[in-house]
Amino acid sequence: MANLAFHAPDTVKEATELLAANKGARPLAGGTDLIVQMQSGRMAPEAIVDIKRIASLGEIREEADHFAVGAAVACTALKDNKALVDEWPGVVEAANLIGSVQVRNRATMAGNLCNASPAADSVPALVAAGATAIVAGPSGEREVPVEQIPTGQGQTSLGDGEFVSEIRIPRQQKGGSDAYLRSIPRTEMDIAVVGAGASVTVDGSGTCTAARVAIGAAAPTVLLVEDAGKALVGSKLDDGAIAKMMEAVSAACKPIDDKRGTVAYRKTTAGVLAKRVVEIARQRAGEN
Amino acid sequence: MNAPEPKGSFKQVGTRPIRPDGVEKVTGKAIFGTDYKAANMLHGAIVRCPHPHARIKSIDTSKAEAVPGVKAVVTGADFPAIDDVMVRTGEVASSTLDLAINIMAKDTAYYDGHAVAAIAALTRQAAIEAARLIEVDYEVLPHVIDINDAFAADAPKIKESIETAGLAEGEEGRPNASLKFPSVKGDPDAAMAGAAHKVSGHYSLKPVHQGYIEPHAAVATWKADGKLDIWCSSQGAFDVRGLTAGVLHLDIGSIRVMPLEIGGGFGGKTTIYLEPVAALLSKKSGRPVRFVMTREEVFRATGPAAGGEIDITLGADADGNIVAADIEFQYSSGAFAGADTWAGVMHSVNHYAIENFKVVGWNVLCNMPKHAAYRAPGAPQINFAVESAVNDLADKMGMDPIDLRLKNAVKPGATGPMGNQLGEIGLVECLEAAKAHPHYSAPLGPNQARGVACGSWMNYGGPSTAAVSLADDGSVLVTEGNPDIGGSRASMALMAAETFGIPYEKVSVTIADTSSIGYSMVTGGSRTTYATGIAVIEASKGVIEILRDRAAKMWECDVSEVEWGEGEAICTGGENKGKTFPLTEIAAKAGATGGPIAFENGVNPLQHLPGYGVHICDVEVDKETGNVSIARYTAVQDVGKAIHPSYVEGQMQGGAVQGIGWALNEAYIYNKDGRLDNAGFLDYRIPVASDMPMIDTVMVEKANPGHPYGVKGVGEVPIVPPLAAVGTAVSRAVGKPMRSLPITPDKVQASLNGG
Amino acid sequence: MSRIHVTTTVNGDAREYLCSPNQTLLDALRDELGMTGSKEGCGSGDCGACTVVLDGEMVCSCLVLAGEAEGRRVDTIEGVAEGSDLHPVQQKFLENAALQCGFCTPGFIVASKALLEKNPNPTETEVRYWLAGNLCRCTGYDKIVRAVMDAAAELRQERTAA
């Protein structure tokens, strides 16, 4: 790692310029992936651009139609925003399953997204919530659904000089809520063997009017299972609809055998977790 | 010499004072192996083979040597020629040649991570960069890792030199088996044929690592006069000295090892990896050299405990007496011989009084790091099979699992595995205590099930040296040579205080380097409180003899008229009858009465006793995901006399949790190319705090007559029963035998879904 | 690689050091400042032995670059006791025999103190989940959890008395 440069800009513009100037530059937020990869030799950046001194990136703004979560907001800080916790408990709990408390005091959802691990915990919940990412780059900003950021294991759609500066989550609908669960062998500290995030909106009669189900660690990138959502919309989230949803989930999964889990286990458990998160989301939605 | 003091009369022993090294450890001041720095020292890095088996055709170090700051490079060729001698690495026997080759490969590398070269440079960064520039030309060879693959009759031989020892006349060995060890008693075939009830099973275990949180570290400085100083964290500075002398062909006395605090060992730090490498680099560079392993190196190149494949059949009569056992198993020892096969055989059924058994153990080599001792090495694996089978037998016969064990438990007077007569052992008392414990009769919740298992470990005594000296003010200074891994300084101070009859606070304990005290065997083998304790007690008694002598001088009486009471000499005859001299007063007059008061002695006590434990485990299973959680856990153990009860409880709890991790989650995972896939704490999954409940402990104190205060070894027993206790509980919850460890959620789910 | 000059606050004192851009805060504390109380058990954020408090939040110092500490506040195990007065967490670890080898202990003490400052009355489950990022191989966690609950009770009592 000869001549590694360390920068700590205080504006987004400066950050994009530094990233654009050096193809080997990497943005640093929490560092809980980047630093691990540098130490193991998996990543050898030529420059580090620490975004944590950019004031706006450390804030959560409550706008009329969305939450704007700055890319430098640590996972634990999400829990301090009452409105976010009320409206998207699943997103907050997903982000707060990553690693340990020590890790979560540094890790960010933007970093979790851009690290592009298929098993990232915050991503299925963000996808289920219909979140978008603000991509800052040399030619300005663009907004994309979060599921378009990771393109494969460790790969993103970000171009030269670009980084995710903000995650936007729509304000919650009346009668809507979400949940996230993951399968791990221990109780903490593991990478998800499979993860499921769901958001549902239920009307006064108990009918589901909107649903999104996303599965993690069952494919190279997060799966937004459209058929799973379709199976739920229009139903009363009864056993039959749930069973159809589970089938859609299992059918959509394209997992692999690896050191953390088997194909069979991931397929089966994805369905189990999807059922459970839909149930939790429904209960929460009923209270909303 | 070893008659125990009357029960219940102890003042210090059995209390729970704060340990003498406690404040340093809670304030971060204690210097562990990874903390030590020597002036002007260089930093080392090791080049490791990335193939599971490869011939080393050539090593080109020229580019590395040209890196600025690099001061020395060594390869296997720099190690001296040595004779092949068997030595003890803790509780495991090793050949010095194997040890040396494991430390650094010569012409062949035998596992992913095998050291092939090393660099010393001004900075760690420079050493790592230079290490990347060393060019090794490998010829990759076929490898075997899975024990079944390695044991196959047509397996590729990982070393030409492997010969199966222990074969009977005309018997066939196996290409990678270094040993076949049978133990037969009575007529097992006939007894099995006549058994009213039989159970059988095949059990599998993966290799596991000791998992100490502190990586290996050492600093070595080779001085111009050929003397070698080493600072390291280890379980025994004397064995570091002896093993290093053996590998480097040096006189033992030319090496001095300074023991640093140790961040866990569990047997894995009773051997050496870094010290000779650091020494040779220091010799070449003329400066101290420091090595600290990364976590990845710890997993790729140290430990592990043997994996096992075990076939067992047990036969019982209609009343529940186990009349026959037929067991055959293989243990994997990595790329070198020595996998505790003997210990596995000896701990298979020795906790039961079985008249007829045939136990055959094989030691199998494979392309993994050289196996190292791990807490009761060889016992947990075989015990998993035996105790699971005993539980199957209880189920089959409709007998309570503890009652079945009570019927067969070995009792005082039985013959132990070494052929010796067993004295005051306490398995029966432990079983009774477990049966009477509220846990055993507590109702189970939904999706919960219970498993019970018992086990034993032979423990040990062996050689230790201790010295006791007095300061002028009566302070008592104990010097011994056993690193304090779990509170042993406190235990030594308690035993010395008890012997003198003085407060614990008046005793200080120092762990000395190898030139400052006589030889002590490792802190391990469940021997320290027993054997080093005896050394400390005997040294204290030696000082007391001197104190009596000095008092007699001052009273001008015969020493037979001086007794030792609670911290004081008492005159029992003549004109001074009834007078006392407190220790402090005699000490103050040491100069005038003959000089400094001190006594050192070496002991080799072998009246230790095996320890026994009974564990009760409740699990809760998520029937859809297969996740297993431990709902409740109780560990009962025959601990002899608990010198410091908190630290005895700590051993029971720590060992139990290691066993639970072994049962549920821990395993080495190699990919198809023979490379280790989980060389870190992320994917080598040891229990975390949220995984565990409180671990209730019951200490059954049945004193060992072979120790003045009744001590029995306690450290290793608690890792033996948990594997079967957990395995049986999950099997019951699932309704199917779970015989392959680790019992991960996918295995549970597959079983539940009919797989 | 040219070195970065960092000015930071460690345990309330203004400190400075030189570091390489890829050095971690753990390296800087241990090697540049000689503060070896924080330990490296894994170097990858999986064991918590390197736990320090950075700007009031506990983190793994092996996952913080040394350069990031510029202008920030770092609190380590060395600053937990006040002079030679142990913090109740430290005292309760000793009384409850919550350490065997002691290597993981600094990380646990920093993490436990951070917990009790946030949540003075944690349940056993809350303690265990908070400390899930700190590995111990010796104790099985039982006595550690008891020590933390004991310290919590002591601190609550001190607060009521004050």
Coordinates of C-alpha atoms in Angstrom, one line a residue, chain B residues 302-569:
Chain B
T302 CA -1.7 -23.5 15.4
G303 CA -3.8 -26.0 17.3
P304 CA -6.2 -27.7 16.6
A305 CA -7.8 -30.5 18.6
A306 CA -8.4 -33.7 16.8
G307 CA -11.5 -34.4 14.8
G308 CA -12.9 -37.8 15.2
E309 CA -14.9 -40.6 13.6
I310 CA -16.2 -43.1 16.2
D311 CA -18.1 -46.3 15.9
I312 CA -19.6 -47.6 19.2
T313 CA -21.7 -50.4 20.4
L314 CA -22.7 -50.9 24.0
G315 CA -24.4 -53.9 25.4
A316 CA -26.3 -54.1 28.7
D317 CA -28.0 -56.9 30.7
A318 CA -31.6 -56.7 31.7
D319 CA -30.8 -54.9 34.9
G320 CA -28.9 -52.1 33.2
N321 CA -25.3 -53.2 33.9
I322 CA -23.3 -52.4 30.9
V323 CA -21.6 -55.7 30.1
A324 CA -19.7 -54.9 26.9
A325 CA -18.4 -52.0 24.9
D326 CA -17.0 -52.2 21.4
I327 CA -15.5 -49.0 20.1
E328 CA -13.3 -48.1 17.2
F329 CA -12.3 -44.6 16.4
Q330 CA -10.0 -42.4 14.3
Y331 CA -8.6 -39.1 15.5
S332 CA -6.9 -36.7 13.1
S333 CA -3.6 -35.1 14.3
G334 CA -2.9 -32.8 11.3
A335 CA 0.3 -33.5 9.4
F336 CA 2.2 -35.0 12.2
A337 CA 1.7 -37.9 14.6
G338 CA 0.3 -37.5 18.1
A339 CA -3.5 -37.0 18.4
D340 CA -4.2 -38.1 21.9
T341 CA -5.3 -41.5 20.6
W342 CA -4.0 -43.0 23.8
A343 CA -6.0 -40.6 26.0
G344 CA -9.0 -41.2 23.8
V345 CA -8.8 -44.9 24.5
M346 CA -8.1 -44.4 28.2
H347 CA -11.1 -42.0 28.7
S348 CA -13.6 -44.0 26.6
V349 CA -15.2 -46.2 29.3
N350 CA -12.9 -45.7 32.3
H351 CA -15.6 -43.9 34.2
Y352 CA -17.7 -47.0 34.2
A353 CA -17.0 -50.4 35.7
I354 CA -17.3 -52.4 32.5
E355 CA -15.8 -55.9 32.6
N356 CA -15.5 -56.5 28.9
F357 CA -14.5 -54.0 26.3
K358 CA -12.6 -53.5 23.2
V359 CA -11.5 -50.0 22.3
V360 CA -9.3 -49.4 19.3
G361 CA -8.0 -45.9 18.4
W362 CA -6.3 -44.9 15.3
N363 CA -4.2 -41.8 14.8
V364 CA -4.6 -40.4 11.3
L365 CA -2.6 -37.8 9.6
C366 CA -4.0 -35.2 7.2
N367 CA -3.0 -31.9 5.6
M368 CA -3.9 -29.6 8.6
P369 CA -1.7 -27.9 11.2
K370 CA 0.0 -30.0 13.8
H371 CA -2.5 -30.9 16.4
A372 CA -2.0 -29.3 19.9
A373 CA -3.5 -30.1 23.2
Y374 CA -6.9 -28.7 24.0
R375 CA -8.3 -29.1 27.5
A376 CA -8.6 -32.8 28.3
P377 CA -7.0 -33.7 24.9
G378 CA -8.6 -36.7 23.4
A379 CA -11.4 -37.1 26.0
P380 CA -14.3 -34.9 24.8
Q381 CA -14.5 -36.5 21.4
I382 CA -14.7 -40.1 22.6
N383 CA -17.0 -39.0 25.5
F384 CA -19.4 -37.6 23.0
A385 CA -19.9 -41.0 21.5
V386 CA -19.9 -43.0 24.7
E387 CA -22.3 -40.8 26.7
S388 CA -24.6 -40.4 23.7
A389 CA -24.7 -44.1 23.4
V390 CA -25.4 -44.5 27.2
N391 CA -28.3 -42.1 26.8
D392 CA -29.6 -44.1 23.9
L393 CA -29.3 -47.2 26.1
A394 CA -31.3 -45.5 28.9
D395 CA -34.0 -44.5 26.4
K396 CA -34.1 -48.0 25.0
M397 CA -34.4 -49.6 28.4
G398 CA -36.8 -47.0 29.8
M399 CA -34.3 -46.2 32.5
D400 CA -33.5 -42.8 34.0
P401 CA -30.2 -41.7 32.4
I402 CA -28.7 -40.9 35.8
D403 CA -29.8 -44.1 37.4
L404 CA -28.2 -46.0 34.5
R405 CA -25.0 -44.2 35.2
L406 CA -25.2 -44.8 38.9
K407 CA -25.5 -48.4 38.3
N408 CA -22.3 -48.5 36.3
A409 CA -20.3 -45.6 37.7
V410 CA -16.7 -46.4 38.8
K411 CA -16.2 -46.3 42.5
P412 CA -13.3 -45.8 44.9
G413 CA -11.1 -48.8 44.8
A414 CA -11.6 -49.4 41.1
T415 CA -8.6 -49.7 38.8
G416 CA -7.8 -46.6 36.8
P417 CA -6.6 -46.3 33.2
M418 CA -3.0 -46.4 34.3
G419 CA -3.6 -49.6 36.1
N420 CA -3.5 -47.8 39.4
Q421 CA -6.1 -48.2 42.1
L422 CA -8.4 -45.2 42.3
G423 CA -8.8 -43.7 45.7
E424 CA -11.3 -41.1 46.8
I425 CA -13.0 -40.4 43.5
G426 CA -16.4 -38.8 43.4
L427 CA -18.4 -39.8 40.3
V428 CA -21.2 -41.3 42.4
E429 CA -21.5 -38.3 44.5
C430 CA -21.7 -36.1 41.4
L431 CA -24.4 -38.2 39.9
E432 CA -26.4 -38.1 43.1
A433 CA -26.0 -34.4 43.3
A434 CA -27.1 -33.9 39.7
K435 CA -30.1 -36.1 40.3
A436 CA -31.1 -34.1 43.4
H437 CA -30.6 -30.8 41.7
P438 CA -33.8 -28.8 40.9
H439 CA -32.7 -28.5 37.3
Y440 CA -33.0 -32.2 36.8
S441 CA -36.7 -32.2 37.7
A442 CA -37.6 -28.8 36.4
P443 CA -40.4 -28.9 33.9
L444 CA -39.5 -28.3 30.2
G445 CA -41.1 -25.7 28.1
P446 CA -42.4 -26.1 24.5
N447 CA -39.7 -27.2 22.0
Q448 CA -37.3 -27.9 24.9
A449 CA -35.5 -31.1 25.8
R450 CA -32.9 -32.2 28.2
G451 CA -29.6 -34.1 28.0
V452 CA -27.3 -35.4 30.7
A453 CA -23.8 -36.7 30.4
C454 CA -20.9 -37.4 32.7
G455 CA -17.2 -37.6 32.0
S456 CA -13.8 -37.7 33.5
W457 CA -10.2 -36.6 33.1
M458 CA -7.2 -38.3 34.5
N459 CA -5.5 -35.1 35.7
Y460 CA -1.9 -35.0 36.6
G461 CA 0.7 -34.0 39.2
G462 CA 4.3 -34.0 38.1
P463 CA 7.3 -31.8 38.7
S464 CA 7.1 -28.3 40.2
T465 CA 9.5 -26.1 42.2
A466 CA 8.7 -23.4 44.6
A467 CA 10.6 -21.2 46.9
V468 CA 9.4 -19.3 50.0
S469 CA 11.4 -16.6 51.7
L470 CA 10.7 -14.1 54.4
A471 CA 11.3 -10.4 54.5
D472 CA 12.4 -8.7 57.7
D473 CA 8.9 -7.5 58.4
G474 CA 7.5 -11.0 58.1
S475 CA 6.1 -10.6 54.6
V476 CA 6.1 -14.0 52.9
L477 CA 7.3 -14.2 49.4
V478 CA 6.4 -17.2 47.3
T479 CA 8.2 -17.8 44.0
E480 CA 7.1 -20.4 41.6
G481 CA 7.2 -21.1 37.9
N482 CA 3.7 -21.6 36.7
P483 CA 2.0 -18.8 34.6
D484 CA -1.3 -17.6 36.1
I485 CA -4.0 -18.3 33.5
G486 CA -7.0 -18.5 35.8
G487 CA -6.2 -17.3 39.3
S488 CA -3.4 -19.6 40.5
R489 CA -1.4 -16.9 42.2
A490 CA -4.4 -16.5 44.5
S491 CA -4.5 -20.2 45.2
M492 CA -0.8 -20.4 45.9
A493 CA -1.1 -17.5 48.3
L494 CA -4.1 -19.1 50.0
M495 CA -2.3 -22.4 50.5
A496 CA 0.9 -20.6 51.8
A497 CA -1.2 -18.4 54.1
E498 CA -3.1 -21.5 55.4
T499 CA 0.2 -23.4 56.0
F500 CA 1.7 -20.5 58.0
G501 CA -1.5 -19.5 59.7
I502 CA -1.2 -15.9 58.5
P503 CA -3.5 -13.6 56.6
Y504 CA -3.7 -14.0 52.8
E505 CA -2.6 -10.3 52.4
K506 CA 0.8 -11.0 53.9
V507 CA 1.7 -13.4 51.0
S508 CA 2.9 -12.2 47.7
V509 CA 3.4 -14.5 44.7
T510 CA 5.9 -14.1 41.9
I511 CA 6.1 -16.1 38.8
A512 CA 9.8 -16.4 38.1
D513 CA 11.8 -16.9 34.9
T514 CA 13.6 -20.1 34.2
S515 CA 16.9 -19.0 35.6
S516 CA 15.4 -17.9 38.9
I517 CA 13.5 -21.0 40.1
G518 CA 13.8 -24.7 39.5
Y519 CA 11.9 -26.6 36.8
S520 CA 8.1 -26.6 36.7
M521 CA 6.0 -28.4 34.3
V522 CA 3.3 -26.5 32.4
T523 CA 0.2 -24.7 33.8
G524 CA -2.1 -27.2 32.3
G525 CA -3.0 -30.8 32.7
S526 CA -5.1 -29.8 35.7
R527 CA -1.9 -30.0 37.8
T528 CA -1.1 -26.6 39.0
T529 CA -3.1 -26.2 42.1
Y530 CA -2.3 -29.8 43.0
A531 CA 1.4 -30.1 42.2
T532 CA 2.7 -26.6 42.4
G533 CA 0.4 -26.2 45.4
I534 CA 2.3 -29.0 47.1
A535 CA 5.6 -27.4 46.2
V536 CA 4.5 -24.2 47.8
I537 CA 3.1 -25.9 50.8
E538 CA 6.3 -28.0 51.3
A539 CA 8.4 -24.9 50.8
S540 CA 6.3 -23.1 53.4
K541 CA 6.7 -26.1 55.8
G542 CA 10.5 -25.9 55.1
V543 CA 10.5 -22.3 56.2
I544 CA 8.4 -23.2 59.2
E545 CA 11.1 -25.7 60.2
I546 CA 13.7 -22.9 60.0
L547 CA 11.4 -20.6 62.1
R548 CA 11.0 -23.3 64.7
D549 CA 14.7 -23.7 64.8
R550 CA 15.3 -20.0 65.2
A551 CA 12.7 -19.8 68.0
A552 CA 14.4 -22.7 69.7
K553 CA 17.6 -20.8 69.5
M554 CA 16.1 -17.7 71.0
W555 CA 14.4 -19.7 73.8
E556 CA 17.5 -21.7 74.2
C557 CA 15.5 -24.9 74.1
D558 CA 15.4 -28.0 72.0
V559 CA 13.5 -27.6 68.7
S560 CA 11.3 -30.5 69.8
E561 CA 9.8 -28.1 72.4
V562 CA 8.7 -25.7 69.7
E563 CA 5.4 -26.1 67.8
W564 CA 4.1 -24.0 65.0
G565 CA 0.6 -22.5 65.6
E566 CA -1.3 -19.8 63.8
G567 CA 1.5 -17.6 62.4
E568 CA 3.6 -18.1 65.5
A569 CA 6.0 -20.5 67.2

